[in-house]
Short mmCIF file of C-alpha atoms and ligand atoms in Angstrom, two decimals:
data_model
loop_
_atom_site.label_atom_id
_atom_site.label_comp_id
_atom_site.label_asym_id
_atom_site.label_seq_id
_atom_site.Cartn_x
_atom_site.Cartn_y
_atom_site.Cartn_z
CA MET S 1 -22.82 224.32 95.96
CA VAL S 2 -21.72 224.97 92.59
CA PRO S 3 -21.28 221.43 90.80
CA VAL S 4 -17.84 220.21 89.91
CA GLU S 5 -16.85 217.09 88.21
CA VAL S 6 -14.45 214.58 90.14
CA ASP S 7 -13.75 210.93 90.20
CA THR S 8 -13.97 210.23 93.84
CA LEU S 9 -14.71 211.99 97.20
CA ILE S 10 -14.02 211.42 100.95
CA ILE S 11 -17.17 211.76 103.26
CA GLY S 12 -16.71 212.10 107.02
CA MET S 13 -19.40 210.96 109.36
CA GLY S 14 -22.18 213.57 109.42
CA GLU S 15 -21.14 215.10 106.09
CA ARG S 16 -23.64 215.07 103.07
CA TYR S 17 -23.17 215.48 99.40
CA ASP S 18 -25.48 215.61 96.39
CA VAL S 19 -23.79 213.44 93.79
CA VAL S 20 -24.87 212.94 90.17
CA ILE S 21 -23.43 209.69 88.70
CA THR S 22 -23.40 209.30 84.93
CA THR S 23 -23.11 205.77 83.61
CA GLY S 24 -23.37 203.76 80.43
CA ASP S 25 -25.42 200.59 80.05
CA GLY S 26 -24.41 197.65 82.17
CA ALA S 27 -23.67 196.76 85.83
CA PHE S 28 -21.17 199.01 87.80
CA PRO S 29 -19.54 198.66 91.27
CA VAL S 30 -20.11 201.53 93.71
CA VAL S 31 -17.31 201.25 96.23
CA ALA S 32 -16.75 202.89 99.66
CA VAL S 33 -13.33 202.35 101.00
CA PRO S 34 -12.71 203.03 104.75
CA GLU S 35 -10.11 205.71 105.48
CA GLY S 36 -7.63 205.30 108.27
CA LYS S 37 -8.15 201.75 108.95
CA ASP S 38 -7.84 198.29 107.34
CA ALA S 39 -11.39 197.26 107.02
CA ALA S 40 -13.28 195.64 104.09
CA PRO S 41 -14.72 198.11 101.61
CA ALA S 42 -18.36 198.29 101.07
CA GLN S 43 -19.68 197.51 97.55
CA ALA S 44 -22.93 198.05 95.77
CA VAL S 45 -23.88 197.35 92.31
CA LEU S 46 -25.66 199.91 90.11
CA ARG S 47 -27.30 198.13 87.19
CA THR S 48 -28.69 200.09 84.19
CA ALA S 49 -28.83 197.32 81.69
CA SER S 50 -28.01 193.46 81.41
CA GLY S 51 -24.34 192.52 81.86
CA ALA S 52 -22.01 190.69 84.05
CA THR S 53 -22.23 191.54 87.79
CA PRO S 54 -18.97 193.12 89.08
CA ALA S 55 -17.04 190.75 91.31
CA PRO S 56 -16.63 191.35 95.08
CA GLY S 57 -13.49 193.41 95.67
CA ALA S 58 -13.82 195.52 92.53
CA ARG S 59 -11.65 198.51 92.53
CA PRO S 60 -12.80 201.06 90.07
CA GLY S 61 -10.03 203.25 88.54
CA GLU S 62 -11.96 206.29 89.71
CA LEU S 63 -10.91 205.63 93.34
CA THR S 64 -7.40 206.83 92.48
CA GLY S 65 -8.65 209.57 90.14
CA ARG S 66 -9.38 213.13 90.79
CA LEU S 67 -10.31 213.54 94.52
CA LEU S 68 -12.68 216.25 95.46
CA ARG S 69 -11.16 218.89 97.84
CA TYR S 70 -13.08 221.53 99.70
CA THR S 71 -11.42 224.24 97.85
CA ASP S 72 -12.80 222.78 94.51
CA LEU S 73 -16.21 223.85 95.64
CA ALA S 74 -17.81 227.22 95.91
CA PRO S 75 -21.26 228.00 97.51
CA THR S 76 -24.10 229.24 95.29
CA GLU S 77 -24.88 232.89 95.86
CA ALA S 78 -27.95 231.96 98.01
CA ALA S 79 -25.79 229.80 100.26
CA ALA S 80 -22.79 232.03 100.59
CA LEU S 81 -21.74 233.59 103.83
CA GLU S 82 -20.86 237.21 103.16
CA VAL S 83 -17.06 237.68 103.68
CA ARG S 84 -16.08 239.70 106.70
CA GLU S 85 -13.29 239.96 109.13
CA PRO S 86 -13.85 237.77 112.28
CA ASP S 87 -14.62 239.63 115.58
CA ARG S 88 -13.28 236.62 117.55
CA GLU S 89 -11.09 233.71 116.86
CA LEU S 90 -11.43 230.45 118.82
CA GLU S 91 -8.83 227.71 118.68
CA LEU S 92 -9.54 224.02 118.98
CA ALA S 93 -6.67 221.38 119.19
CA LEU S 94 -7.93 217.98 118.14
CA GLN S 95 -5.97 215.39 120.18
CA MET S 96 -5.59 211.79 120.99
CA VAL S 97 -4.74 210.72 124.61
CA ASP S 98 -3.85 207.39 126.06
CA GLY S 99 -3.43 205.58 122.70
CA GLY S 100 -7.09 206.41 121.67
CA ARG S 101 -8.82 205.54 124.82
CA GLN S 102 -9.63 209.22 125.14
CA TRP S 103 -10.13 211.95 122.59
CA VAL S 104 -9.87 215.60 123.66
CA LEU S 105 -10.13 219.25 122.71
CA ASN S 106 -7.59 221.65 123.87
CA GLY S 107 -6.18 219.13 126.23
CA VAL S 108 -9.29 218.15 128.23
CA PRO S 109 -12.33 215.89 127.61
CA PHE S 110 -16.04 216.92 127.72
CA GLY S 111 -17.05 217.62 131.17
CA GLU S 112 -13.74 219.31 132.14
CA HIS S 113 -13.99 221.75 129.25
CA THR S 114 -14.11 225.54 129.42
CA PRO S 115 -16.95 226.77 127.13
CA LEU S 116 -15.83 228.68 124.10
CA GLU S 117 -17.48 232.07 124.82
CA ILE S 118 -18.90 234.31 121.96
CA ARG S 119 -21.30 237.29 121.88
CA PRO S 120 -24.44 237.61 119.73
CA GLU S 121 -23.90 239.11 116.23
CA GLU S 122 -20.22 238.47 116.35
CA ARG S 123 -18.48 236.87 113.34
CA VAL S 124 -16.54 234.06 114.81
CA ARG S 125 -13.57 232.11 113.35
CA LEU S 126 -13.04 228.55 114.60
CA VAL S 127 -9.53 227.36 113.90
CA MET S 128 -9.21 223.55 114.18
CA ARG S 129 -5.81 222.02 114.33
CA ASN S 130 -5.72 218.29 114.05
CA GLU S 131 -2.74 216.96 116.04
CA SER S 132 -3.44 213.47 115.54
CA MET S 133 -3.31 210.83 112.79
CA MET S 134 -7.04 210.29 112.51
CA PHE S 135 -9.81 212.02 110.68
CA HIS S 136 -12.10 214.26 112.66
CA PRO S 137 -15.29 215.43 110.95
CA MET S 138 -16.07 218.32 113.19
CA HIS S 139 -19.74 219.40 113.67
CA LEU S 140 -21.15 222.55 115.23
CA HIS S 141 -24.71 222.57 116.35
CA GLY S 142 -27.14 225.49 115.69
CA HIS S 143 -25.19 227.12 112.80
CA THR S 144 -23.72 226.69 109.46
CA PHE S 145 -20.23 227.90 108.74
CA ALA S 146 -18.06 228.72 105.79
CA LEU S 147 -14.54 227.53 104.99
CA ALA S 148 -12.25 230.49 105.82
CA GLY S 149 -9.11 231.77 104.01
CA GLN S 150 -10.56 231.57 100.48
CA ALA S 151 -10.34 234.17 97.79
CA GLY S 152 -14.24 234.45 97.83
CA PRO S 153 -16.84 232.90 99.98
CA GLY S 154 -15.95 229.34 101.19
CA ILE S 155 -18.23 226.38 100.96
CA ARG S 156 -21.16 226.35 103.48
CA LYS S 157 -21.35 223.50 105.75
CA ASP S 158 -22.16 222.26 109.32
CA THR S 159 -19.66 219.27 109.47
CA ILE S 160 -16.12 219.49 108.05
CA ASN S 161 -13.56 216.71 107.91
CA VAL S 162 -10.22 217.81 109.44
CA LEU S 163 -7.51 215.40 108.00
CA PRO S 164 -4.68 214.16 110.03
CA MET S 165 -2.23 216.93 111.10
CA GLU S 166 -4.22 219.48 109.08
CA THR S 167 -5.47 222.86 110.26
CA LEU S 168 -8.79 224.18 108.99
CA ALA S 169 -10.51 227.44 109.77
CA VAL S 170 -14.21 228.03 109.45
CA ASP S 171 -16.26 231.26 110.01
CA PHE S 172 -19.82 231.59 111.31
CA GLN S 173 -22.28 234.29 112.15
CA ALA S 174 -23.34 234.22 115.88
CA ASP S 175 -27.08 234.63 115.02
CA ASN S 176 -28.62 231.83 117.19
CA PRO S 177 -28.07 232.46 120.98
CA GLY S 178 -27.82 229.37 123.24
CA GLN S 179 -25.42 226.64 124.29
CA TRP S 180 -24.22 224.73 121.32
CA LEU S 181 -22.29 221.43 121.15
CA VAL S 182 -19.33 221.38 118.86
CA HIS S 183 -17.99 217.78 118.48
CA CYS S 184 -16.32 215.09 116.33
CA HIS S 185 -18.91 213.28 114.42
CA ASN S 186 -16.93 209.99 114.49
CA ILE S 187 -19.37 209.59 117.40
CA TYR S 188 -17.11 207.30 119.45
CA HIS S 189 -14.40 210.14 119.60
CA GLY S 190 -17.19 212.47 120.90
CA GLU S 191 -18.27 209.96 123.48
CA LEU S 192 -14.74 209.56 124.58
CA GLY S 193 -14.35 213.21 125.16
CA MET S 194 -14.03 215.15 121.86
CA MET S 195 -16.77 217.61 122.50
CA THR S 196 -17.09 221.16 123.99
CA VAL S 197 -19.72 223.90 123.87
CA VAL S 198 -19.89 227.26 122.20
CA SER S 199 -21.62 229.50 124.65
CA TYR S 200 -23.38 232.79 123.96
CA ARG S 201 -22.84 235.51 126.54
CA ALA S 202 -24.90 238.66 126.56
CU1 CU H 1 -12.64 212.41 115.78
#
């Protein structure tokens, strides 16, 4: 990824970022606020010199500063997936059932799913439509994908956070034949049904 400078970022379960933080001398709060629920934030202290320890409940101004968006980022040349028209488009609707007692893809839980069929060497577009008010960090096994619909190559990832009521499309190259799980990485959603299989057919 080509580095960009922001104040804050959202990290879904299973996502990873390399972050460089520049500080002055002193003691600074590093705060993680949960998204989508009212739970207490996590707080660490980064100390580079003597000085007062930040109080519990600190809210650095950066939290409401510039938020990283996926479209702010571009892959390095080595990480870019060459732009190509997809040969196949698969749709995944991300849905809540029964007040959150079940989470499903395309109307059915894992076990009742119809595998998403692809063929070797295809370029596949996976369109994920979040029809719920929760975050779903969606993870595909066995491949990395690129954010689709960008002017140039989109960022290269294996887990992407689909925000409430948002639609995101990703492209991947079918270069690793097998049966591969695709699931929500908020793992209790996966365990309650939000998983399916990308299935290679000869
Ligand atoms: Cu989820």
